[in-house]
Short mmCIF file of C-alpha atoms and ligand atoms in Angstrom, two decimals:
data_model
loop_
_atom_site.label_atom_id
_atom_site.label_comp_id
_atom_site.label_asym_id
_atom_site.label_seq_id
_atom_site.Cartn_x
_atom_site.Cartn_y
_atom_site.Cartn_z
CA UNK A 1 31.38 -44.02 28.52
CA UNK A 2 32.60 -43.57 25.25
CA UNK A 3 35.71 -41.74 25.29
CA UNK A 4 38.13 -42.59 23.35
CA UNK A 5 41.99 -41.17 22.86
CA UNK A 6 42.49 -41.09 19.35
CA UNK A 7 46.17 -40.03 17.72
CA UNK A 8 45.76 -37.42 14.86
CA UNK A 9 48.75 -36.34 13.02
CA UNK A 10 51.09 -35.79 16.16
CA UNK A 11 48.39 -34.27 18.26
CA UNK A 12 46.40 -36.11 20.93
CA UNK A 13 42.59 -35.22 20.47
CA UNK A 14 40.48 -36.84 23.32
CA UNK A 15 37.16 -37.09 22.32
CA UNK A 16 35.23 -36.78 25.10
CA UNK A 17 31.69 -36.76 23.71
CA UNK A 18 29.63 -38.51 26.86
CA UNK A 19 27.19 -40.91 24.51
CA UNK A 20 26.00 -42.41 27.64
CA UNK A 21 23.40 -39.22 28.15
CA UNK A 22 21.21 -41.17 25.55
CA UNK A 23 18.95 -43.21 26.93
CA UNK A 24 19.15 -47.11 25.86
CA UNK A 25 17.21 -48.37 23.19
CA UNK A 26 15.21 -45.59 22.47
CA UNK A 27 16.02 -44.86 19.19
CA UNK A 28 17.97 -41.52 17.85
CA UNK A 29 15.62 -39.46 15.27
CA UNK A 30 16.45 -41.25 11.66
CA UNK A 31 16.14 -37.57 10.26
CA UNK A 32 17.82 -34.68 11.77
CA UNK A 33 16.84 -31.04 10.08
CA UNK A 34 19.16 -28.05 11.13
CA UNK A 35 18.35 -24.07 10.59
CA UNK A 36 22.05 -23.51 11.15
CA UNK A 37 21.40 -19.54 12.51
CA UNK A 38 23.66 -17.23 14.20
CA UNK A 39 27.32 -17.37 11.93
CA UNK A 40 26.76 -13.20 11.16
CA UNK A 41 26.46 -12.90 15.47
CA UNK A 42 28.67 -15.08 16.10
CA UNK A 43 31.81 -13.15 13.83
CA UNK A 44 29.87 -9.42 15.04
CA UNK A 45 30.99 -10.50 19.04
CA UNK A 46 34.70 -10.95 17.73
CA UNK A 47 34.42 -7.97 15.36
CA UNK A 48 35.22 -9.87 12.46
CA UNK A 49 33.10 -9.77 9.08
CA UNK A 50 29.99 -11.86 8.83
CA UNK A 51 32.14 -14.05 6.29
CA UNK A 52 34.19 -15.37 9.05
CA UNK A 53 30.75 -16.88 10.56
CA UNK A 54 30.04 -18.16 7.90
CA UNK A 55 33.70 -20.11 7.15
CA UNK A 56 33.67 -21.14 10.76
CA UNK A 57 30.12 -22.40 10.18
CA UNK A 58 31.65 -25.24 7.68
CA UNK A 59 33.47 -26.95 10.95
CA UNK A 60 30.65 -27.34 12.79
CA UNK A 61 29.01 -29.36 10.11
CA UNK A 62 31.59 -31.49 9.27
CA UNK A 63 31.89 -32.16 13.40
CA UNK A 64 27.46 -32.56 13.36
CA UNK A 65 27.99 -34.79 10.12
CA UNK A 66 30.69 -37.14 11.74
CA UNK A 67 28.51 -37.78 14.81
CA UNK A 68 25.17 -38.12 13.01
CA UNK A 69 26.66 -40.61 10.70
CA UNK A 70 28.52 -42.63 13.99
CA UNK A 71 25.31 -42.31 15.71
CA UNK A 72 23.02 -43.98 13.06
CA UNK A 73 21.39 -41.15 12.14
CA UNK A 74 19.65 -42.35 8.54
CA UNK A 75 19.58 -38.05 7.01
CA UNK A 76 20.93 -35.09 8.29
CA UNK A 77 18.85 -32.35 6.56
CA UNK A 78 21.06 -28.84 6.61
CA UNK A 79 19.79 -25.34 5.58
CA UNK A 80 22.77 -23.68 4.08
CA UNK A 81 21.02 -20.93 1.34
CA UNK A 82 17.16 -19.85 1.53
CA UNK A 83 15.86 -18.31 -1.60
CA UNK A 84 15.64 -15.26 0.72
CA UNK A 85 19.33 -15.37 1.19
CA UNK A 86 19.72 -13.51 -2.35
CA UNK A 87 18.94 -10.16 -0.94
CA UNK A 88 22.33 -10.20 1.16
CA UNK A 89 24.55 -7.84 -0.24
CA UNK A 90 26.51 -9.12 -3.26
CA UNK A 91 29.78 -9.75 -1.68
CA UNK A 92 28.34 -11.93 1.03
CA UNK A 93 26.38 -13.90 -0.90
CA UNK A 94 29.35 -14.60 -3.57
CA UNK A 95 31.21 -15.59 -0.78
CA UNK A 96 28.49 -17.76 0.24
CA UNK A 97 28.21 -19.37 -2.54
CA UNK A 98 32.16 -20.57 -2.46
CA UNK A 99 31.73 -22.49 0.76
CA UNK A 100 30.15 -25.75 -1.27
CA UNK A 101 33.30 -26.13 -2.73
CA UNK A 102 35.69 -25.30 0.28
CA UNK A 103 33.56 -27.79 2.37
CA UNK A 104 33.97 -30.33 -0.20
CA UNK A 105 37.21 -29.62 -1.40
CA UNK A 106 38.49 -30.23 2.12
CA UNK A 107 35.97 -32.93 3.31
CA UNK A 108 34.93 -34.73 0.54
CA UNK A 109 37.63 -37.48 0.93
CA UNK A 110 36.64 -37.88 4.41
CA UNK A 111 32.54 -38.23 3.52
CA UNK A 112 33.62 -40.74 1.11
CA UNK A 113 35.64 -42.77 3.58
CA UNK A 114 32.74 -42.72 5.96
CA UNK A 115 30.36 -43.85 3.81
CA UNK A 116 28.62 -40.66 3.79
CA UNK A 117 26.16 -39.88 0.89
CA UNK A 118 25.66 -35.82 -0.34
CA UNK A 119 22.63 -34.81 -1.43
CA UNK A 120 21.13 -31.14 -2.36
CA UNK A 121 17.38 -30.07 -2.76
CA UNK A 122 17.18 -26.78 -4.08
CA UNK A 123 16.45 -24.71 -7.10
CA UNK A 124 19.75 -25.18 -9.49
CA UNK A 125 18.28 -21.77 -11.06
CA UNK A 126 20.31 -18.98 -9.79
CA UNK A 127 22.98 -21.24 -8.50
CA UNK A 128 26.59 -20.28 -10.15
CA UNK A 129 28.19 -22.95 -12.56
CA UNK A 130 31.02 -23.28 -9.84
CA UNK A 131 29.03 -24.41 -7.16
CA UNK A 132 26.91 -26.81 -9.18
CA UNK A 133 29.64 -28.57 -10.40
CA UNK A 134 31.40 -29.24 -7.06
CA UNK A 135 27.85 -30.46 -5.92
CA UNK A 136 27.45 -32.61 -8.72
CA UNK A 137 30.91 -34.47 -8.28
CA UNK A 138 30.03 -35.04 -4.84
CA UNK A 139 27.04 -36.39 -5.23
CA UNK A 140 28.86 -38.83 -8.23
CA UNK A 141 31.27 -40.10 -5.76
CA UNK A 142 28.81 -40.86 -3.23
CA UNK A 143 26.14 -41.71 -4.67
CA UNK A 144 26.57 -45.57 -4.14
CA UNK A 145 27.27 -44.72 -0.36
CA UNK A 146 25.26 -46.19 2.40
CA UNK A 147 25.46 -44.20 5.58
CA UNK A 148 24.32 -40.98 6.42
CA UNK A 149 22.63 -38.99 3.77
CA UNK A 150 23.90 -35.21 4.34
CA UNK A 151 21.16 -33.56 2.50
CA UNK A 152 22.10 -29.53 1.82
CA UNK A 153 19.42 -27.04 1.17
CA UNK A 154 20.86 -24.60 -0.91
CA UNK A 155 18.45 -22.36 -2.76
CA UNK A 156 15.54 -24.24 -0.96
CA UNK A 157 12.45 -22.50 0.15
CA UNK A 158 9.51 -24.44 1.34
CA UNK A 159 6.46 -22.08 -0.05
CA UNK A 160 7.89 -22.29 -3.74
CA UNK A 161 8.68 -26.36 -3.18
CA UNK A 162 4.83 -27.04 -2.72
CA UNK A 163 3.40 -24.40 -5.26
CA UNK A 164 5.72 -26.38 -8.16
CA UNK A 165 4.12 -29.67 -6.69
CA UNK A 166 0.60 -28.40 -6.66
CA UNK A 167 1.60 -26.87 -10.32
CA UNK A 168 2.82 -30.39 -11.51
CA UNK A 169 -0.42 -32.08 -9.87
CA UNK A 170 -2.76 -29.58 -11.63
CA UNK A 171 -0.83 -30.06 -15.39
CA UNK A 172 -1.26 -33.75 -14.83
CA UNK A 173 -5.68 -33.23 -14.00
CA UNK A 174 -5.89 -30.60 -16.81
CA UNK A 175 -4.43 -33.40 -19.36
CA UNK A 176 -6.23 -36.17 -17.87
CA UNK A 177 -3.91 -38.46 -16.56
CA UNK A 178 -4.92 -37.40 -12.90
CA UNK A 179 -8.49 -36.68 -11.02
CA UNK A 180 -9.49 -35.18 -7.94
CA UNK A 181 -9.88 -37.85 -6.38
CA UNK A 182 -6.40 -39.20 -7.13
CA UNK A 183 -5.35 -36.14 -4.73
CA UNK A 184 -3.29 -37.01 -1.51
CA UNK A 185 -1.19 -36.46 1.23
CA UNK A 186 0.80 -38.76 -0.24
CA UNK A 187 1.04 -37.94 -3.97
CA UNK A 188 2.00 -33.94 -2.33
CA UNK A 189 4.56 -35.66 -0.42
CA UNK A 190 5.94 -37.35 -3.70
CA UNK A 191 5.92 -34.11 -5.53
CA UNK A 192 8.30 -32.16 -2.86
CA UNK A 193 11.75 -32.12 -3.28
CA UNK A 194 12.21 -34.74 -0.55
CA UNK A 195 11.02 -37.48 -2.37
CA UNK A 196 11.91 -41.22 -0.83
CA UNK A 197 13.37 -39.13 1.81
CA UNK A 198 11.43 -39.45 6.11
CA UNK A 199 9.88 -36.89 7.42
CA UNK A 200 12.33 -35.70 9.82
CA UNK A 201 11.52 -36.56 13.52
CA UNK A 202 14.07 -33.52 14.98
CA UNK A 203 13.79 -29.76 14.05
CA UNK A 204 16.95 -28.11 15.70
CA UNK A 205 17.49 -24.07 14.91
CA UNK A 206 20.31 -22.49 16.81
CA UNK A 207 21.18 -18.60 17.81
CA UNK A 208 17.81 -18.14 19.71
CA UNK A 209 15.25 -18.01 16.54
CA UNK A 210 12.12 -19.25 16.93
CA UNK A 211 11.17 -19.28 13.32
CA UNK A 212 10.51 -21.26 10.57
CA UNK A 213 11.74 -19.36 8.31
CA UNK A 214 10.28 -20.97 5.00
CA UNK A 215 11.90 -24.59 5.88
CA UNK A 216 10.20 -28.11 4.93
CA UNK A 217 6.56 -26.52 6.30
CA UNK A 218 4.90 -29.69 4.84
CA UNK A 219 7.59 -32.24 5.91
CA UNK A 220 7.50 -30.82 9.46
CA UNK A 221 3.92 -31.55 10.07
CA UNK A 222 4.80 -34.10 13.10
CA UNK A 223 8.63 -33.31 14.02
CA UNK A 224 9.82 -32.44 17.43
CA UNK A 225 11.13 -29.01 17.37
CA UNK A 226 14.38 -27.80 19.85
CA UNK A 227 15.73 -23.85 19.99
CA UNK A 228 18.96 -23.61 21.12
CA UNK A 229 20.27 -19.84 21.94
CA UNK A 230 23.48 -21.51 21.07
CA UNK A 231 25.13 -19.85 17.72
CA UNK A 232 25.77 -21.97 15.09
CA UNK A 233 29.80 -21.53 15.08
CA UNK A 234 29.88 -22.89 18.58
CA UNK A 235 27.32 -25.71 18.15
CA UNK A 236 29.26 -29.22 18.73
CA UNK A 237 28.69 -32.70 19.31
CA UNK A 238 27.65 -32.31 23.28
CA UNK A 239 25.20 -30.01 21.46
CA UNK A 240 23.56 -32.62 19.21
CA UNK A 241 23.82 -34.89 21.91
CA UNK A 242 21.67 -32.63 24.14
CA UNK A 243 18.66 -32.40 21.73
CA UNK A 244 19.02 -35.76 20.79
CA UNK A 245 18.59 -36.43 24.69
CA UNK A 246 15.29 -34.04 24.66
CA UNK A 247 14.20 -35.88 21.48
CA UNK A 248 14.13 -39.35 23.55
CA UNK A 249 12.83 -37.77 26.86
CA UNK A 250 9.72 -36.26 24.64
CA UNK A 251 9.17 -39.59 23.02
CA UNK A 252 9.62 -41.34 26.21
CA UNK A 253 7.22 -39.62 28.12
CA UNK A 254 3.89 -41.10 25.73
CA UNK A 255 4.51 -43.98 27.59
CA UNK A 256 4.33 -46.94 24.91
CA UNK A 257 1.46 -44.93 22.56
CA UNK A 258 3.12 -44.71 18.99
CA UNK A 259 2.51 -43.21 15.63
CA UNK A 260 -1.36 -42.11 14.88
CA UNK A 261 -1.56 -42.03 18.78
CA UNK A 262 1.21 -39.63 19.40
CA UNK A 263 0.13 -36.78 16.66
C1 V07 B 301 27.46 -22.80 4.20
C2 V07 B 301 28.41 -22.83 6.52
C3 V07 B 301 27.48 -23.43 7.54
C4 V07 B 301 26.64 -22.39 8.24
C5 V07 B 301 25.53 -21.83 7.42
C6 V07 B 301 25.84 -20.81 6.35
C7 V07 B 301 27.20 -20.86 5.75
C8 V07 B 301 28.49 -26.15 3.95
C9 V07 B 301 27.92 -25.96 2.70
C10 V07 B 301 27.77 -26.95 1.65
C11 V07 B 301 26.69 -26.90 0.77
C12 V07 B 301 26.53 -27.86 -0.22
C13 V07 B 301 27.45 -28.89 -0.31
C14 V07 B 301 28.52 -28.97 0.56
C15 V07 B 301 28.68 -28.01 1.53
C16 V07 B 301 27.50 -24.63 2.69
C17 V07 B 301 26.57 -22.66 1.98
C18 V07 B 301 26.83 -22.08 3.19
C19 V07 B 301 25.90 -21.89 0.91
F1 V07 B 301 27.29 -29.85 -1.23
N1 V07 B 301 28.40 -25.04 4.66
N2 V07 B 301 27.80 -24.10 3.91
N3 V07 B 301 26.88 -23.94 1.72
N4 V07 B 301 27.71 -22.20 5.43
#
């Protein structure tokens, strides 16, 4: 058992997260990838605008982020804002595009006192000035962090990711500095926007969705996948904990056979 009483402010939070479901040394994925799904649903139920979802959203991943980084999770990779996300009407996706700096405005203290490192793949094309710039000073103050990478996807879709890498790969063949033969899974790999970063070993996407949705197709080749019909909003730690629980049982259950042997 883990639980711990812990005094915040002048309120008495238990914490009472049971870490013993995970199963002893068998290791917790090193890279987590969310499609955080379900925020409009969850705000439609309570009859409040789609907005609200989306603000209450923000808590659950500062409360996935705090456990990932506690549980040794290496990179927490979160879908936040597909390319597809631009045909939302206007006022949603201005809205959307203000949560960046809420979350950071609010948490960013915190990440930095937990060692957390921020990180964005996306295309910075399209993305207002505002939201760049919060990005940018977040990933300045962590960038000599150590712990958890928390790696947004904000303008990220996974068609145009490898069509720019196969673009690249062809420039560098038509000037000579590359042959066929020089082409790889590896020098792909190197080209996508998650350079230096695993492949992640954990695929969770809440609300019901069974869907890929345009998400790290290449980089999900091998990962385990878990659908929760849980919506986003009401995700929590015994949540994480729970897939993380599948994610050992699955590995367990090859029975000593590892890496080549398992895909
Ligand atoms: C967004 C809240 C979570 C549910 C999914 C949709 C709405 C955090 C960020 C964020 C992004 C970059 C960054 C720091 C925080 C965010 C968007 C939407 C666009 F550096 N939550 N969140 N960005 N939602």
């Amino acid at each position: 058992m883990f639980n711990k009483l812990l005094k915040r402010n002048t309120d008495v939070v238990i914490e009472n997260h049971d870490r013993s479901v995970l199963i002893p040394n068998e290791e917790v994925p090193a890279h987590i990838a969310i499609i955080m799904d379900g925020n409009g649903r969850w705000a439609k139920k309570r009859a409040l605008p789609r907005v609200a979802g989306h603000h209450e959203g923000m808590k659950t991943v500062r409360k996935v982020t705090k456990l990932a980084n506690e549980l040794g999770v290496s990179v927490l990779t979160l879908y936040a804002f597909s390319t597809e996300n631009w045909k939302r009407p206007k006022i949603e996706v201005d809205f959307l595009m203000r949560l960046p700096e809420e979350f950071l405005t609010t948490f960013l203290p915190e990440l930095v006192e937990e060692n957390v490192r921020v990180e964005m793949m996306g295309y910075h094309e399209n993305l207002p000035k505002h939201t760049l710039k919060a990005i940018q000073k977040a990933k300045e103050a962590t960038k000599n962090n150590t712990g958890l990478i928390l790696n947004f996807a904000l303008n990220y879709g996974s068609r145009a990711e490898i069509v720019d890498a196969v673009k690249d790969i062809a420039a560098q063949v038509a000037k000579g500095t590359l042959t066929l033969d020089d082409i790889n899974e590896d020098l792909i790999t190197g080209g996508l926007m998650t350079k230096g970063l695993p492949e992640p070993d954990l695929l969770i996407r809440t609300s019901g969705e069974v869907r890929l949705s345009n998400f790290m197709l290449w980089q999900l080749a091998y990962t385990e996948f878990w659908f929760t019909e849980t919506l986003w909003p009401d995700f929590n730690e015994d949540s994480l904990l729970e897939a993380i629980q599948i994610y050992q049982n699955r590995n367990r259950r090859y029975g000593g056979l590892k890496g080549d042997e398992v895909k």
